[in-house]
Short mmCIF file of C-alpha atoms in Angstrom, two decimals:
data_model
loop_
_atom_site.label_atom_id
_atom_site.label_comp_id
_atom_site.label_asym_id
_atom_site.label_seq_id
_atom_site.Cartn_x
_atom_site.Cartn_y
_atom_site.Cartn_z
CA MET A 1 113.02 -1.32 269.95
CA ALA A 2 115.61 -0.75 266.87
CA ALA A 3 118.81 1.33 268.11
CA ILE A 4 119.70 4.37 266.37
CA SER A 5 122.96 4.99 265.66
CA ARG A 6 124.42 8.12 266.97
CA ARG A 7 125.28 9.61 263.61
CA THR A 8 121.54 9.32 262.56
CA LEU A 9 120.47 11.17 265.80
CA LEU A 10 122.71 13.76 265.36
CA SER A 11 122.05 14.19 261.44
CA ARG A 12 118.21 14.24 262.32
CA ALA A 13 118.92 16.79 265.21
CA LEU A 14 120.69 18.86 262.78
CA LEU A 15 118.07 18.70 259.88
CA GLY A 16 115.43 19.35 262.95
CA SER A 17 117.67 22.77 263.98
CA THR A 18 118.03 23.65 260.31
CA LEU A 19 114.52 23.75 259.92
CA GLY A 20 113.31 25.27 262.87
CA GLY A 21 115.72 28.12 262.57
CA GLY A 22 114.72 28.63 258.83
CA ALA A 23 110.64 28.94 259.79
CA LEU A 24 111.49 31.52 263.10
CA LEU A 25 113.74 33.45 260.31
CA GLY A 26 110.77 33.65 257.91
CA LEU A 27 108.17 35.05 260.77
CA THR A 28 110.79 37.32 261.82
CA ARG A 29 110.38 39.08 257.99
CA PRO A 30 107.90 41.74 257.53
CA ILE A 31 105.08 40.43 255.27
CA ARG A 32 103.86 43.13 252.63
CA HIS A 33 100.64 42.57 250.72
CA LYS A 34 100.12 44.62 247.27
CA ALA A 35 96.95 46.34 247.51
CA ALA A 36 94.92 46.24 244.23
CA VAL A 37 94.02 49.75 243.38
CA PRO A 38 92.49 50.09 240.13
CA PRO A 39 93.85 52.31 237.43
CA PRO A 40 92.11 55.67 237.14
CA PRO A 41 89.25 55.72 234.36
CA PRO A 42 89.67 57.26 230.90
CA PRO A 43 89.24 60.74 230.08
CA VAL A 44 85.54 61.12 230.23
CA ALA A 45 85.82 63.61 226.98
CA LEU A 46 87.03 60.55 225.05
CA THR A 47 84.02 57.70 226.42
CA ALA A 48 81.52 60.62 225.78
CA ALA A 49 82.89 61.03 222.26
CA LEU A 50 82.70 57.10 221.74
CA ALA A 51 78.92 57.09 223.09
CA ARG A 52 78.27 59.93 220.52
CA GLN A 53 79.55 57.82 217.83
CA ARG A 54 77.87 54.44 218.85
CA GLN A 55 74.41 56.48 219.21
CA LEU A 56 75.00 57.79 215.64
CA LEU A 57 75.56 54.68 214.29
CA ALA A 58 72.52 53.25 215.51
CA GLY A 59 70.63 55.98 214.14
CA TYR A 60 72.74 55.47 210.71
CA ASP A 61 71.54 51.72 210.94
CA GLN A 62 67.85 52.78 211.68
CA ALA A 63 67.73 55.34 208.49
CA LEU A 64 69.60 52.83 206.36
CA ALA A 65 67.03 50.10 207.26
CA SER A 66 64.36 52.13 206.49
CA HIS A 67 65.92 53.72 203.75
CA PRO A 68 68.33 51.63 201.85
CA ALA A 69 68.67 53.22 198.47
CA GLN A 70 69.17 57.12 200.41
CA PRO A 71 72.30 57.92 198.40
CA GLY A 72 75.53 58.76 200.30
CA LEU A 73 74.15 57.12 203.52
CA ALA A 74 76.18 54.03 203.65
CA GLY A 75 79.61 55.96 203.08
CA LEU A 76 78.33 58.37 206.36
CA ARG A 77 77.91 55.42 208.34
CA ALA A 78 81.25 54.01 207.42
CA ASP A 79 82.89 57.48 208.57
CA ILE A 80 80.93 56.80 211.91
CA ALA A 81 82.44 53.32 212.19
CA ALA A 82 85.78 54.44 211.47
CA HIS A 83 85.44 57.01 214.40
CA GLY A 84 84.27 54.46 216.69
CA ASN A 85 87.29 52.34 215.47
CA ALA A 86 89.87 55.03 216.03
CA LEU A 87 88.36 56.62 219.27
CA GLY A 88 88.68 52.87 220.52
CA ALA A 89 92.13 52.24 219.40
CA VAL A 90 92.95 55.55 221.61
CA LEU A 91 91.15 54.21 224.83
CA GLN A 92 92.86 51.09 224.44
CA GLY A 93 96.06 53.12 225.76
CA TYR A 94 94.06 53.93 229.22
CA PRO A 95 94.54 50.94 231.60
CA GLY A 96 91.11 51.90 233.32
CA TRP A 97 89.95 51.67 230.08
CA ARG A 98 90.91 48.25 229.55
CA LEU A 99 89.51 47.11 232.50
CA SER A 100 86.17 48.59 232.31
CA SER A 101 85.99 47.19 228.90
CA ASN A 102 87.04 43.42 229.88
CA SER A 103 84.81 43.48 232.77
CA THR A 104 81.81 45.12 231.57
CA ALA A 105 82.29 44.37 227.66
CA SER A 106 78.84 41.78 227.44
CA ALA A 107 77.16 44.20 229.97
CA ASN A 108 77.50 47.27 227.81
CA PRO A 109 76.11 47.12 224.43
CA VAL A 110 76.00 49.83 221.60
CA PRO A 111 72.70 51.68 222.54
CA ALA A 112 69.67 50.87 221.23
CA SER A 113 68.08 52.90 218.31
CA PRO A 114 65.51 55.65 219.90
CA THR A 115 62.73 54.77 217.91
CA PRO A 116 62.04 51.30 215.90
CA ALA A 117 63.13 51.07 211.97
CA GLY A 118 60.56 51.95 209.92
CA THR A 119 58.67 54.24 211.87
CA ALA A 120 60.22 57.56 210.78
CA ALA A 121 59.00 59.51 207.83
CA PRO A 122 62.13 59.99 205.23
CA LEU A 123 63.21 63.48 205.76
CA ALA A 124 62.27 63.45 209.69
CA SER A 125 65.29 60.70 209.47
CA ILE A 126 67.36 61.97 207.68
CA ALA A 127 66.70 65.73 209.20
CA ALA A 128 67.04 63.91 213.24
CA LEU A 129 70.73 62.82 211.69
CA ALA A 130 71.69 66.21 210.41
CA ALA A 131 70.96 67.42 214.13
CA ALA A 132 72.55 64.57 215.63
CA ALA A 133 75.59 65.32 213.15
CA ARG A 134 75.76 68.81 213.99
CA SER A 135 75.29 68.33 217.94
CA ALA A 136 77.87 65.66 217.87
CA ALA A 137 80.33 68.23 215.87
CA ALA A 138 79.93 70.54 218.77
CA ALA A 139 80.35 68.63 220.93
CA THR A 140 83.54 66.51 219.81
CA THR A 141 84.91 70.66 218.91
CA GLN A 142 84.53 71.75 222.68
CA ALA A 143 86.39 68.59 223.07
CA CYS A 144 89.44 68.92 221.51
CA LEU A 145 89.60 72.72 222.62
CA ASP A 146 89.38 71.95 226.23
CA TRP A 147 91.59 68.87 225.95
CA PRO A 148 94.71 69.58 228.02
CA ALA A 149 97.94 69.84 225.73
CA SER A 150 99.68 68.54 228.59
CA GLU A 151 97.73 65.23 229.08
CA ALA A 152 100.09 62.21 228.31
CA ARG A 153 98.30 61.52 224.77
CA ALA A 154 97.36 64.91 223.38
CA SER A 155 99.16 64.55 220.77
CA GLU A 156 97.25 61.87 219.56
CA VAL A 157 93.59 62.81 220.70
CA VAL A 158 93.65 66.39 219.97
CA PRO A 159 94.14 65.88 215.79
CA LEU A 160 91.66 62.90 216.07
CA LEU A 161 88.91 64.52 217.63
CA GLY A 162 89.63 67.53 215.23
CA SER A 163 89.29 65.55 212.68
CA ILE A 164 85.97 63.45 213.64
CA ALA A 165 84.64 67.33 214.39
CA ALA A 166 85.58 68.35 211.32
CA CYS A 167 84.19 65.03 209.38
CA LEU A 168 80.72 65.85 211.47
CA THR A 169 80.52 68.83 210.39
CA SER A 170 80.82 68.03 206.73
CA HIS A 171 77.99 64.93 207.71
CA ALA A 172 75.63 67.63 208.70
CA GLN A 173 76.52 69.63 205.53
CA VAL A 174 75.72 66.46 203.62
CA LEU A 175 72.59 65.59 205.47
CA ARG A 176 70.80 68.96 205.14
CA MET B 1 115.31 83.89 218.04
CA THR B 2 112.31 81.87 218.88
CA ALA B 3 112.12 79.50 221.37
CA PRO B 4 112.04 75.60 220.22
CA GLY B 5 108.48 75.50 220.90
CA GLN B 6 107.49 78.80 219.02
CA ASP B 7 109.68 77.50 216.22
CA ALA B 8 107.24 74.15 215.93
CA VAL B 9 104.12 76.67 215.91
CA THR B 10 105.87 79.36 212.90
CA GLN B 11 106.48 76.28 211.02
CA ALA B 12 102.89 75.22 211.45
CA LEU B 13 101.71 78.49 210.36
CA GLN B 14 104.28 78.93 207.40
CA ARG B 15 102.67 75.26 206.23
CA VAL B 16 99.34 76.79 206.38
CA LEU B 17 100.26 79.85 204.54
CA ALA B 18 102.19 77.57 201.59
CA ALA B 19 98.97 75.86 201.36
CA GLN B 20 97.01 79.18 201.05
CA HIS B 21 99.29 80.43 198.48
CA ALA B 22 98.59 77.53 196.23
CA ALA B 23 94.88 77.74 196.70
CA VAL B 24 94.95 81.38 195.72
CA TYR B 25 96.74 80.53 192.68
CA GLY B 26 94.99 77.32 191.82
CA TYR B 27 91.55 78.84 192.15
CA PRO B 28 91.72 81.34 188.93
CA VAL B 29 92.99 78.18 186.99
CA VAL B 30 90.09 75.93 188.36
CA GLY B 31 87.50 78.66 187.64
CA VAL B 32 88.34 79.04 184.16
CA THR B 33 88.16 75.51 183.39
CA LEU B 34 84.83 74.71 184.83
CA ARG B 35 81.73 75.34 182.80
CA SER B 36 79.03 74.95 185.20
CA ALA B 37 78.49 78.99 186.68
CA GLY B 38 77.22 77.75 189.68
CA GLN B 39 81.05 76.22 190.29
CA ILE B 40 82.74 79.12 188.53
CA ARG B 41 80.78 81.33 191.35
CA LEU B 42 82.04 78.78 194.00
CA ALA B 43 85.75 78.56 192.67
CA ARG B 44 85.78 82.63 192.87
CA GLN B 45 84.25 82.63 196.43
CA LEU B 46 86.61 80.57 197.47
CA GLU B 47 89.31 82.12 195.73
CA ALA B 48 88.36 85.42 197.56
CA ARG B 49 88.13 83.17 200.89
CA HIS B 50 91.69 81.87 200.47
CA ARG B 51 93.35 85.23 199.64
CA GLN B 52 91.91 86.81 202.76
CA THR B 53 93.08 83.99 204.82
CA ARG B 54 96.36 84.44 203.11
CA ASP B 55 96.64 88.04 204.13
CA GLU B 56 95.38 87.28 207.57
CA LEU B 57 97.87 84.33 208.01
CA MET B 58 101.17 86.91 206.51
CA ALA B 59 100.04 89.52 209.26
CA GLN B 60 100.36 87.09 211.71
CA LEU B 61 103.41 85.78 211.33
CA ALA B 62 104.48 89.49 210.66
CA THR B 63 103.38 90.05 214.84
CA ARG B 64 105.54 87.04 215.76
CA ARG B 65 108.43 88.83 213.79
CA VAL B 66 109.06 85.77 211.26
CA ALA B 67 108.92 86.53 207.57
CA PRO B 68 106.18 84.81 206.09
CA VAL B 69 107.01 81.89 203.04
CA PRO B 70 106.79 83.26 199.71
CA ALA B 71 104.61 82.15 197.16
CA GLN B 72 106.09 79.79 194.21
CA PRO B 73 106.02 81.02 190.70
CA SER B 74 103.55 78.89 189.75
CA TYR B 75 101.72 75.56 191.18
CA ARG B 76 100.72 72.52 188.94
CA ALA B 77 97.51 70.17 189.54
CA ALA B 78 98.77 66.23 189.85
CA GLN B 79 97.19 65.96 186.09
CA PRO B 80 96.78 68.66 183.57
CA LEU B 81 93.57 70.12 183.92
CA ALA B 82 91.83 68.89 180.33
CA GLY B 83 88.29 69.49 181.37
CA PRO B 84 85.93 70.04 184.32
CA ALA B 85 86.40 66.94 186.24
CA ASP B 86 90.09 67.56 186.21
CA ALA B 87 89.77 71.07 187.84
CA GLN B 88 87.31 69.66 190.30
CA ARG B 89 89.61 67.67 191.25
CA TRP B 90 92.08 70.00 191.47
CA ALA B 91 90.31 72.28 193.75
CA LEU B 92 89.52 68.84 196.33
CA GLU B 93 93.64 68.70 196.13
CA LEU B 94 93.76 72.18 197.35
CA GLU B 95 91.65 71.58 200.02
CA GLU B 96 92.37 68.71 201.34
CA ASP B 97 95.95 70.17 201.37
CA CYS B 98 94.44 72.97 203.63
CA ALA B 99 93.33 70.68 205.77
CA GLY B 100 96.33 68.74 206.09
CA THR B 101 98.19 71.85 207.06
CA TYR B 102 95.84 72.89 209.62
CA ARG B 103 95.48 69.34 211.29
CA TYR B 104 99.45 70.06 211.35
CA LEU B 105 98.96 73.23 213.13
CA LEU B 106 96.40 71.89 215.30
CA VAL B 107 99.49 69.27 216.87
CA ALA B 108 101.97 72.32 216.87
CA PRO B 109 101.39 74.22 219.87
CA VAL B 110 100.47 70.33 221.68
CA LEU B 111 104.03 69.60 220.73
CA ALA B 112 105.51 73.03 221.86
CA ALA B 113 104.12 72.51 225.33
CA THR B 114 105.99 69.55 225.66
CA MET B 115 109.09 71.98 224.96
CA ARG B 116 107.67 74.20 227.54
CA THR B 117 110.40 73.74 230.05
CA GLY B 118 113.33 74.89 227.66
CA THR B 119 113.33 78.60 226.64
CA GLY B 120 115.21 80.63 223.45
CA PRO B 121 118.63 82.41 224.44
CA ASP B 122 116.79 85.54 224.38
CA GLY B 123 114.55 83.90 227.21
CA ALA B 124 111.47 83.71 224.71
CA SER B 125 108.91 80.79 226.25
CA ALA B 126 106.92 78.44 224.35
CA PRO B 127 103.22 79.78 223.49
CA GLY B 128 101.27 80.24 226.78
CA ALA B 129 97.67 78.46 227.64
CA ALA B 130 96.00 81.35 226.14
CA GLU B 131 98.01 81.69 222.64
CA GLN B 132 97.97 77.70 222.45
CA ALA B 133 94.06 78.19 222.65
CA SER B 134 93.88 80.73 220.37
CA LEU B 135 95.94 78.75 217.80
CA ARG B 136 93.83 75.42 218.17
CA ARG B 137 90.73 77.42 217.66
CA GLN B 138 91.98 78.50 214.59
CA ALA B 139 93.10 75.32 213.52
CA LEU B 140 89.62 73.75 214.26
CA ALA B 141 88.27 76.38 212.44
CA GLY B 142 90.37 75.93 209.59
CA LEU B 143 90.17 72.00 209.59
CA SER B 144 86.48 72.30 209.30
CA THR B 145 86.26 74.70 206.67
CA ALA B 146 88.61 73.16 204.15
CA ALA B 147 86.68 69.92 205.03
CA SER B 148 83.24 70.93 204.20
CA THR B 149 84.70 72.90 200.99
CA ALA B 150 86.12 69.36 199.79
CA THR B 151 83.16 67.56 200.85
CA GLN B 152 81.43 70.25 198.33
CA TRP B 153 84.37 69.19 195.13
CA ARG B 154 84.08 65.28 196.46
CA SER B 155 80.09 65.36 196.10
CA LEU B 156 80.60 66.16 192.30
CA LEU B 157 83.23 63.65 191.92
CA SER B 158 81.95 60.60 194.04
CA PRO B 159 78.19 61.77 194.74
CA SER B 160 78.44 58.19 197.15
CA THR B 161 81.15 59.07 199.16
CA PRO B 162 81.41 63.14 199.54
CA THR B 163 83.10 62.77 202.86
CA THR B 164 86.37 61.44 204.58
CA PRO B 165 86.41 60.20 208.17
CA PHE B 166 89.45 61.82 208.99
CA PRO B 167 89.99 65.09 207.15
CA GLY B 168 93.52 66.58 207.19
CA LEU B 169 94.99 62.94 207.09
#
């Protein structure tokens, strides 16, 4: 049997008591678990505006596929695409949107066109686009009027919605 | 003296009025430079409409006990009006300027709301909810009208791109 010196015995005892004391101290401290609270969802008025924009964009894609030579249609589609980019940029400021768009990006594609391309008559298709533009303009105007002035991003959102509504009104005028 | 919030709204209304003054001056000049009877008629109609809007704004500012900004002695287009296309271009500029001022009027009540806690020396407060809603309706209607009128002129100048995605910007 190996002999242990008194110095070794004492140092091991000291080490053991230090570790034991430290462990006891750690156990007595309260443990705080951070509960993961999801951020609030973005305002419905903004997500609805984006949904309208996507629907209009799908309508323009369908109309352009059917009537690529229709004058002015590509320009109007470009406006709608710009609206989507601007709305998306504003929505990025809401943590709830970032969270939901990250988790459902692949499961939330642009809505499909209501009818297959090429089946609508030219005038009916343009008339449908005009009606959709009028409806979207009215809805966006109302969203702009209803947006609370006290909301954190109101100075950004109110003029954006106002400009989009005015643009959609002029679209309806061009398509009429 | 008015509160800071009221000042922002008053400034915005003065900007709208200044743009209307320019349009009231500009449309008769545009009208005599145009050649198409339909476009001349449109210019006359728009002159009358801007004149009416100008008068309404002056009355609105008077109710706020503010002296309306006066018209300048004359206004000039960015380029000399050598023909109908230049006249159409100036008409477009006039409408785009109007749209810009209405867009500012859209933001002003929102900015005023952020100053709501402050009151002026005479105790006047920032615009209330009813006035804010009224101003926002006025701004939206003006922006939409200016955007639609600008589209009419733009469709003559650039038929393939008659609209702009963000009127007033």
